[in-house]
Short mmCIF file of C-alpha atoms and ligand atoms in Angstrom, two decimals:
data_model
loop_
_atom_site.label_atom_id
_atom_site.label_comp_id
_atom_site.label_asym_id
_atom_site.label_seq_id
_atom_site.Cartn_x
_atom_site.Cartn_y
_atom_site.Cartn_z
CA ILE A 235 120.30 315.65 157.22
CA LEU A 236 117.66 317.24 158.97
CA VAL A 237 114.89 316.23 160.95
CA MET A 238 112.19 318.62 162.23
CA THR A 239 110.48 317.71 165.22
CA VAL A 240 109.11 321.23 166.47
CA VAL A 241 105.17 321.06 166.89
CA ALA A 242 103.29 324.38 166.72
CA THR A 243 101.00 325.33 169.49
CA PRO A 244 97.52 327.02 167.40
CA ALA A 245 96.60 329.87 169.96
CA ALA A 246 93.61 331.55 170.31
CA LEU A 247 93.72 334.41 168.58
CA PRO A 248 90.94 336.77 167.72
CA PRO A 249 89.90 337.53 164.21
CA PRO A 250 91.50 340.77 162.74
CA ASP A 251 88.65 343.00 163.18
CA LYS A 252 88.27 342.15 166.86
CA LEU A 253 91.98 343.15 167.40
CA PRO A 254 92.13 346.77 169.16
CA SER A 255 93.39 349.57 166.84
CA VAL A 256 97.13 350.99 167.31
CA ALA A 257 97.75 353.98 165.48
CA GLU A 258 101.45 353.42 165.61
CA PHE A 259 104.28 350.71 165.54
CA PRO A 260 103.47 348.50 168.33
CA ASP A 261 106.16 348.59 171.12
CA VAL A 262 108.15 345.72 170.01
CA LEU A 263 109.09 344.85 173.74
CA ALA A 264 105.46 344.85 175.23
CA MET A 265 103.77 341.69 174.79
CA ARG A 266 100.13 341.38 173.83
CA ASP A 267 99.02 341.10 177.62
CA GLY A 268 100.87 344.40 178.02
CA THR A 269 103.82 342.92 180.03
CA LYS A 270 107.07 344.58 179.15
CA ILE A 271 109.93 342.80 178.22
CA THR A 272 113.25 343.82 179.89
CA SER A 273 115.74 340.78 179.68
CA LYS A 274 117.01 338.79 176.74
CA LYS A 275 115.54 335.76 178.50
CA ASP A 276 112.13 337.00 178.31
CA TRP A 277 112.44 338.00 174.85
CA GLU A 278 113.83 334.91 173.92
CA GLU A 279 111.31 332.60 176.03
CA LYS A 280 108.20 334.95 175.62
CA ARG A 281 108.12 337.77 173.06
CA ARG A 282 109.78 336.32 170.17
CA PRO A 283 107.71 332.96 170.15
CA GLU A 284 104.74 335.29 170.61
CA LEU A 285 105.89 337.27 167.61
CA LYS A 286 106.78 334.48 165.42
CA GLU A 287 103.24 333.01 166.13
CA LEU A 288 101.62 336.82 165.83
CA PHE A 289 103.35 336.60 161.83
CA GLN A 290 102.07 332.89 160.94
CA HIS A 291 98.70 333.41 162.00
CA TYR A 292 97.75 337.20 160.72
CA MET A 293 100.53 337.37 157.91
CA TYR A 294 102.58 334.73 156.26
CA GLY A 295 100.43 331.79 157.33
CA ARG A 296 101.85 328.79 159.05
CA TYR A 297 105.25 327.30 159.11
CA PRO A 298 105.08 324.25 156.86
CA HIS A 299 104.69 320.82 157.78
CA LEU A 300 105.05 321.61 161.55
CA THR A 301 101.57 320.85 162.73
CA GLU A 302 101.61 317.00 161.69
CA PRO A 303 105.35 316.82 162.14
CA VAL A 304 106.91 315.49 158.77
CA LYS A 305 110.31 314.23 158.89
CA VAL A 306 112.34 316.39 156.33
CA VAL A 307 115.53 314.56 155.11
CA VAL A 308 117.21 316.40 152.19
CA THR A 309 119.56 314.42 150.15
CA GLU A 310 121.69 315.88 147.27
CA LYS A 311 123.22 314.92 143.92
CA VAL A 312 125.84 317.13 142.16
CA LEU A 313 124.77 317.89 138.45
CA PHE A 314 127.59 319.13 137.28
CA GLU A 315 131.12 321.18 138.54
CA ASP A 316 133.26 323.07 136.82
CA THR A 317 136.16 324.00 138.81
CA GLN A 318 137.45 326.71 136.36
CA ALA A 319 134.66 328.71 136.10
CA LEU A 320 134.06 332.79 136.46
CA GLY A 321 137.28 333.39 134.76
CA GLY A 322 139.10 331.06 136.76
CA ALA A 323 138.08 332.69 140.14
CA GLY A 324 135.44 330.11 141.53
CA THR A 325 134.19 326.73 141.27
CA LEU A 326 130.48 326.51 139.68
CA ARG A 327 128.23 323.51 140.51
CA GLU A 328 124.53 322.99 140.65
CA VAL A 329 123.29 320.81 142.93
CA GLU A 330 119.92 318.69 143.23
CA VAL A 331 118.14 318.97 146.55
CA SER A 332 115.40 316.28 147.26
CA PHE A 333 113.59 315.43 150.27
CA SER A 334 112.52 312.27 152.01
CA GLU A 335 109.25 313.01 150.83
CA SER A 336 109.42 311.78 147.22
CA GLN A 337 106.51 313.95 145.76
CA TRP A 338 107.74 317.38 146.78
CA PRO A 339 109.44 319.01 144.17
CA LYS A 340 113.14 319.19 144.10
CA ILE A 341 115.41 322.44 144.34
CA TYR A 342 118.39 322.87 142.19
CA LEU A 343 120.90 325.18 143.74
CA LEU A 344 123.38 326.93 141.53
CA ILE A 345 126.32 327.05 143.88
CA ALA A 346 129.87 329.44 143.34
CA THR A 347 132.75 329.09 145.81
CA PRO A 348 135.77 331.10 145.45
CA ASN A 349 139.01 329.10 144.44
CA GLY A 350 141.38 328.54 147.18
CA LYS A 351 139.47 330.25 149.81
CA VAL A 352 137.27 327.77 151.32
CA PRO A 353 135.03 327.21 153.55
CA ALA A 354 133.82 330.51 152.59
CA ALA A 355 130.97 332.77 153.91
CA CYS A 356 128.02 332.06 151.78
CA PHE A 357 125.34 334.43 150.30
CA VAL A 358 122.09 332.17 149.97
CA GLY A 359 118.79 333.18 148.36
CA PRO A 360 116.11 332.54 145.84
CA ASN A 361 115.95 334.01 142.17
CA PHE A 362 113.24 335.01 140.07
CA GLY A 363 113.39 333.14 136.77
CA GLY A 364 115.87 330.29 137.12
CA ASN A 365 119.35 329.56 137.53
CA HIS A 366 120.12 329.75 134.08
CA LEU A 367 119.29 332.99 133.89
CA LEU A 368 122.10 334.41 136.09
CA THR A 369 125.05 332.74 133.86
CA SER A 370 125.53 331.77 130.18
CA HIS A 371 127.70 328.48 131.63
CA GLU A 372 125.94 325.76 129.17
CA LYS A 373 125.70 322.95 131.91
CA VAL A 374 123.21 324.98 134.14
CA ARG A 375 119.83 323.26 134.10
CA ILE A 376 116.80 325.20 132.74
CA PRO A 377 113.76 324.79 135.10
CA THR A 378 110.90 322.32 133.94
CA ALA A 379 108.52 324.31 136.47
CA TRP A 380 106.23 327.18 135.57
CA VAL A 381 107.90 330.46 135.26
CA PRO A 382 106.86 333.96 134.76
CA ALA A 383 105.88 335.15 130.92
CA ASN A 384 107.65 338.13 131.17
CA TYR A 385 110.98 336.85 131.89
CA PRO A 386 114.04 336.44 129.02
CA GLY A 387 113.83 333.44 126.61
CA VAL A 388 110.32 331.89 128.05
CA GLU A 389 108.23 330.16 125.25
CA LYS A 390 105.31 332.29 124.72
CA GLY A 391 102.06 330.67 125.55
CA THR A 392 103.35 327.93 127.57
CA ASN A 393 105.35 329.39 130.54
CA LYS A 394 108.27 327.40 129.53
CA ALA A 395 111.90 328.57 130.08
CA THR A 396 114.45 327.82 127.50
CA ALA A 397 117.97 328.20 126.70
CA ALA A 398 117.42 331.60 124.93
CA GLY A 399 117.24 332.82 128.55
CA ARG A 400 121.15 331.62 129.62
CA GLY A 401 122.85 334.41 130.80
CA LYS A 402 120.27 337.40 130.38
CA GLN A 403 120.10 338.15 133.91
CA ALA A 404 123.47 337.73 135.06
CA SER A 405 123.94 341.18 136.43
CA THR A 406 121.46 340.47 139.26
CA TRP A 407 123.56 337.60 140.95
CA PRO A 408 127.12 338.87 139.60
CA LEU A 409 128.55 335.53 140.40
CA GLN A 410 132.18 336.12 139.39
CA GLN A 411 132.16 339.80 141.26
CA ILE A 412 131.13 337.83 144.45
CA VAL A 413 133.52 335.19 144.50
CA GLU A 414 136.36 337.72 143.67
CA LYS A 415 135.36 339.34 146.89
CA GLY A 416 136.12 335.74 148.58
CA TYR A 417 132.39 334.71 149.20
CA ALA A 418 130.41 332.02 148.02
CA VAL A 419 126.99 332.20 146.85
CA ALA A 420 123.91 329.81 146.29
CA THR A 421 120.84 330.75 144.87
CA PHE A 422 117.74 328.58 143.46
CA TYR A 423 114.95 328.97 141.23
CA CYS A 424 111.69 330.19 143.33
CA GLY A 425 109.28 328.67 141.37
CA ASP A 426 110.72 324.96 141.99
CA ILE A 427 109.17 325.39 145.77
CA GLN A 428 106.32 327.83 144.84
CA PRO A 429 105.44 329.11 141.27
CA ASP A 430 104.38 332.62 142.01
CA ARG A 431 100.68 332.35 140.73
CA PRO A 432 97.43 331.79 142.89
CA ASP A 433 94.83 329.63 143.41
CA VAL A 434 96.82 326.33 141.86
CA ARG A 435 97.57 323.20 144.05
CA GLU A 436 100.70 323.05 142.75
CA GLY A 437 104.70 323.19 143.91
CA MET A 438 104.76 322.69 147.73
CA ARG A 439 101.22 324.11 147.92
CA ALA A 440 100.01 320.75 146.50
CA THR A 441 101.34 318.87 149.64
CA LEU A 442 98.30 320.88 151.56
CA PRO A 443 94.86 319.68 151.63
CA VAL A 444 92.29 320.77 149.42
CA TYR A 445 89.26 322.27 150.88
CA LYS A 446 85.62 322.37 149.62
CA GLY A 447 85.05 325.85 150.56
CA ASP A 448 87.50 328.20 151.67
CA ALA A 449 91.29 327.60 153.04
CA PRO A 450 91.95 328.24 156.45
CA LEU A 451 92.73 331.93 156.89
CA ASP A 452 96.07 330.80 158.47
CA GLU A 453 97.11 328.43 155.28
CA THR A 454 100.98 328.78 154.52
CA ALA A 455 101.04 331.34 151.86
CA THR A 456 103.49 331.97 148.88
CA VAL A 457 106.29 334.29 150.85
CA MET A 458 106.35 331.75 153.67
CA TRP A 459 107.01 328.87 151.27
CA TRP A 460 109.85 330.62 149.62
CA ALA A 461 111.46 331.38 152.94
CA TRP A 462 110.83 327.75 153.83
CA GLY A 463 112.65 326.77 150.69
CA CYS A 464 115.51 329.23 151.38
CA HIS A 465 115.81 327.34 154.95
CA ARG A 466 115.89 323.80 152.86
CA ALA A 467 118.92 325.47 150.90
CA VAL A 468 120.67 325.69 154.19
CA ASP A 469 120.14 322.37 155.46
CA PHE A 470 122.82 321.58 152.50
CA LEU A 471 124.75 324.25 152.83
CA VAL A 472 125.76 323.58 156.22
CA THR A 473 127.02 320.15 155.32
CA ASP A 474 128.93 321.35 152.09
CA LYS A 475 132.77 321.72 153.16
CA SER A 476 133.18 324.60 151.01
CA ILE A 477 130.83 326.76 152.75
CA ASP A 478 131.03 327.79 156.42
CA ALA A 479 128.21 327.14 158.01
CA LYS A 480 128.84 329.65 160.54
CA ARG A 481 128.70 332.25 157.84
CA LEU A 482 125.49 332.37 155.81
CA ALA A 483 123.56 335.47 154.84
CA VAL A 484 120.44 335.54 153.16
CA VAL A 485 119.82 337.58 150.26
CA GLY A 486 116.27 338.17 148.02
CA HIS A 487 115.23 340.97 145.64
CA SER A 488 111.87 342.71 146.22
CA ARG A 489 109.19 339.70 146.93
CA LEU A 490 112.08 337.79 147.57
CA GLY A 491 113.29 340.43 149.64
CA LYS A 492 110.31 340.01 151.71
CA THR A 493 111.17 336.04 151.48
CA ALA A 494 114.63 336.81 152.62
CA LEU A 495 113.54 338.76 155.97
CA LEU A 496 111.12 335.77 156.85
CA ALA A 497 113.72 333.36 156.16
CA GLY A 498 116.42 334.98 158.45
CA ALA A 499 113.66 335.90 161.11
CA PHE A 500 112.59 332.08 161.14
CA ASP A 501 116.03 330.54 160.90
CA ASP A 502 118.89 331.27 163.32
CA ARG A 503 121.44 329.56 161.23
CA ILE A 504 121.35 332.27 158.97
CA ALA A 505 123.52 334.72 160.36
CA VAL A 506 123.37 337.97 158.15
CA VAL A 507 119.63 339.07 156.55
CA ILE A 508 119.87 341.16 153.64
CA PRO A 509 116.17 342.15 152.21
CA HIS A 510 116.99 344.25 148.91
CA GLN A 511 114.06 346.66 148.16
CA SER A 512 111.50 344.63 149.92
CA GLY A 513 108.93 347.05 150.48
CA CYS A 514 105.47 346.28 151.82
CA GLY A 515 105.16 342.59 153.28
CA GLY A 516 109.03 342.74 154.04
CA ALA A 517 110.97 345.39 155.71
CA GLY A 518 108.49 347.96 154.42
CA PRO A 519 105.78 349.17 157.13
CA SER A 520 102.32 348.41 157.23
CA ARG A 521 101.27 351.79 159.04
CA SER A 522 102.81 353.69 156.24
CA LYS A 523 103.30 357.42 156.17
CA ASN A 524 105.07 357.57 152.89
CA GLU A 525 102.40 358.23 150.14
CA LYS A 526 104.17 356.86 147.17
CA ALA A 527 104.39 353.40 149.01
CA GLU A 528 102.57 350.44 148.25
CA THR A 529 99.61 349.56 150.85
CA VAL A 530 98.81 346.29 152.50
CA LYS A 531 95.13 346.91 150.74
CA ARG A 532 96.99 347.15 147.00
CA ILE A 533 99.14 344.31 147.79
CA THR A 534 96.95 341.81 149.10
CA THR A 535 94.54 342.71 146.46
CA ALA A 536 97.19 342.28 143.49
CA PHE A 537 98.96 339.32 144.89
CA PRO A 538 96.39 337.23 146.99
CA HIS A 539 98.83 334.46 147.02
CA TRP A 540 101.86 335.81 148.91
CA PHE A 541 99.96 336.30 152.27
CA CYS A 542 97.64 334.22 154.11
CA GLY A 543 93.71 335.09 154.42
CA HIS A 544 93.83 336.84 157.71
CA PHE A 545 96.45 339.61 156.30
CA ARG A 546 94.05 339.97 153.55
CA ALA A 547 91.20 341.32 155.80
CA PHE A 548 93.42 343.97 157.29
CA GLY A 549 93.76 345.44 154.13
CA SER A 550 91.49 348.78 154.90
CA ASP A 551 92.67 349.11 158.48
CA THR A 552 96.22 348.22 159.22
CA THR A 553 95.85 350.02 162.72
CA LYS A 554 94.56 346.39 163.68
CA ILE A 555 97.93 344.44 162.67
CA PRO A 556 99.30 343.34 166.29
CA PHE A 557 102.59 344.03 164.85
CA ASP A 558 104.65 345.84 162.10
CA GLN A 559 107.41 344.82 160.26
CA HIS A 560 109.96 346.07 163.21
CA ALA A 561 108.84 343.17 164.76
CA LEU A 562 110.01 341.13 162.26
CA VAL A 563 113.38 342.64 162.16
CA ALA A 564 113.62 342.25 166.07
CA ILE A 565 113.26 338.58 165.65
CA CYS A 566 116.34 338.29 164.11
CA ALA A 567 117.97 339.91 166.78
CA PRO A 568 120.98 340.06 167.38
CA ARG A 569 122.04 339.21 163.85
CA PRO A 570 123.03 341.87 161.71
CA VAL A 571 120.31 343.04 159.01
CA LEU A 572 120.82 345.16 155.94
CA LEU A 573 118.26 347.02 154.50
CA THR A 574 118.88 348.14 150.85
CA ASN A 575 117.06 350.69 148.76
CA ALA A 576 117.09 352.76 145.52
CA GLU A 577 115.58 356.57 145.43
CA ASP A 578 113.30 355.85 142.51
CA ASP A 579 112.08 352.99 144.43
CA GLN A 580 109.29 354.63 146.60
CA TRP A 581 106.85 351.99 145.91
CA ALA A 582 109.50 349.97 148.38
CA ASN A 583 109.09 352.60 151.03
CA PRO A 584 113.03 353.24 151.90
CA SER A 585 112.26 356.26 154.76
CA GLY A 586 109.63 353.58 155.79
CA GLN A 587 112.35 350.94 156.41
CA PHE A 588 114.51 353.24 158.06
CA ASP A 589 111.82 353.96 160.58
CA VAL A 590 111.34 349.84 160.95
CA LEU A 591 115.08 349.62 161.78
CA THR A 592 114.91 352.34 164.47
CA ALA A 593 111.81 350.60 165.87
CA ALA A 594 113.72 347.46 165.94
CA ALA A 595 116.16 348.44 168.06
CA PRO A 596 114.97 348.00 171.44
CA ALA A 597 115.07 344.04 170.86
CA TYR A 598 118.94 344.66 169.83
CA LYS A 599 119.65 346.45 172.69
CA LEU A 600 118.60 343.37 175.16
CA TYR A 601 121.85 341.85 173.59
CA GLY A 602 124.05 344.57 174.72
CA ASP A 603 124.35 346.61 171.35
CA THR A 604 123.81 349.89 172.83
CA LYS A 605 123.54 351.91 169.38
CA PRO A 606 122.30 349.31 166.79
CA VAL A 607 121.53 351.80 164.37
CA ALA A 608 122.23 355.21 162.88
CA ASP A 609 120.70 358.18 164.03
CA LYS A 610 119.30 359.23 160.64
CA MET A 611 118.72 357.60 157.32
CA PRO A 612 122.60 357.84 155.88
CA GLU A 613 122.92 359.94 152.43
CA GLN A 614 122.61 358.40 149.17
CA GLY A 615 125.18 355.70 148.05
CA LYS A 616 126.75 355.72 151.89
CA LEU A 617 126.75 352.26 153.39
CA SER A 618 125.67 352.41 157.26
CA ASP A 619 127.24 349.29 158.34
CA ASP A 620 125.81 349.54 161.70
CA ARG A 621 124.27 345.96 163.27
CA LEU A 622 120.87 347.51 161.51
CA GLY A 623 122.41 348.18 158.10
CA TYR A 624 121.33 351.00 155.52
CA PHE A 625 121.62 351.70 152.51
CA ILE A 626 120.15 353.50 149.41
CA ARG A 627 121.89 354.41 146.01
CA ALA A 628 120.42 356.31 143.29
CA GLY A 629 118.46 354.69 140.38
CA LYS A 630 115.05 352.26 140.47
CA HIS A 631 114.05 348.87 141.37
CA SER A 632 116.54 346.26 140.53
CA MET A 633 119.47 344.26 142.02
CA THR A 634 122.73 345.25 140.32
CA PRO A 635 126.12 345.02 141.09
CA ASP A 636 126.34 348.10 143.03
CA ASP A 637 124.06 346.79 145.42
CA TRP A 638 126.08 343.59 145.74
CA LYS A 639 129.19 346.04 146.51
CA ALA A 640 126.98 347.05 149.46
CA PHE A 641 126.40 343.61 150.56
CA THR A 642 130.07 342.36 150.40
CA GLN A 643 130.90 345.31 152.32
CA PHE A 644 128.47 344.51 155.19
CA ALA A 645 129.29 341.26 155.07
CA ASP A 646 132.86 342.19 155.52
CA LYS A 647 132.03 343.90 158.88
CA TRP A 648 129.95 341.07 159.98
CA LEU A 649 130.73 337.87 158.34
CA LYS A 650 134.83 337.99 158.25
C1 GCU B 719 105.42 344.37 142.70
C2 GCU B 719 105.02 344.44 144.07
C3 GCU B 719 105.88 344.28 145.24
C4 GCU B 719 107.14 343.88 144.89
C5 GCU B 719 107.55 343.81 143.60
C6 GCU B 719 108.54 342.79 143.00
O1 GCU B 719 105.87 345.79 142.31
O2 GCU B 719 103.61 345.39 144.35
O3 GCU B 719 105.31 344.15 146.42
O4 GCU B 719 108.16 343.84 145.77
O5 GCU B 719 106.52 343.71 142.77
O6 GCU B 719 108.54 341.84 143.49
O7 GCU B 719 109.12 343.19 142.21
#
């Protein structure tokens, strides 16, 4: 179905400590050599590719399998299909997606589509603990890959998911609510692509070479693997006749929100990008003014595998990072991006995320949107549905049916 042939050119970029210090967000329209971008053409041909290279080199690691072009062919097998699921409102099925490289792990896409309303716009994204947590439907597969110990129904000591977890996190991806709004939704367990733990050559990381000493400082890191996994889910969705290939929105929560933003930036087939409470390493700025927010030093210490080795090196001095997260949003231009947050989740830096949106706006203006973002952060509970959209609700770090109301409301504007 998909053949990837792009070859990345390894750039001669200085090590992190040799980069110039810039206190504020670097100008998204200024090339590294100082040239100012003023047209859409130069943005697309010069600055956008430069930024994609910088994000790979210094933060997320290389986009997988582009340097030695691997032919990725995706095939699918339907594991079950129930046309009268979700209170009769939708069809639920699970599709096994496998790759031409037979040793690569498979992903299992749980897909809900609204009956009588297809082809439908579709939300797609990874989930934290397995599809079975999102519905009590008995046919849904239980993951066999490593799962984090703190998820419902996980066997003590073995990190194995069990049927006891069925439906225990159904409110995080409220399938019925979504199909009742006329949307399809597709999700997969992130750990099938890459289990969320460091230093183990498992999942897709097992396809990388093993080094005697340290791995290269730009080696593909876990957030990049998860984003790559989203793209492979998209490979399938764009071929499926119940899905409208032109109307896909990527969604993810927290570490998977970081993933959603990266996935949107690196795949133009994704029409709308919704990183939820993504925080540091996602839509939260590295140069943060919010003292309650997570820092680069902290995240690269606590979760060393999410980002590449170069990013860790910035830890104590984020002024040397040659971009900030506004540039990752800008790569998505002109596609709509919605940043969603919660008041009690200062760790994810809600106000810093609004600054990121504002700083991304110049790239969107190149596409003719003269006012892509609100003048100030909208008040709690009120969706700002500008092209660079924003939403903050009361409450804590979680993904809830109320958040999904904001997601579908935003989609009603941009995907209808
Ligand atoms: C931790 C981490 C965050 C992350 C979050 C999550 O809190 O510090 O960066 O977003 O986990 O994924 O839930």
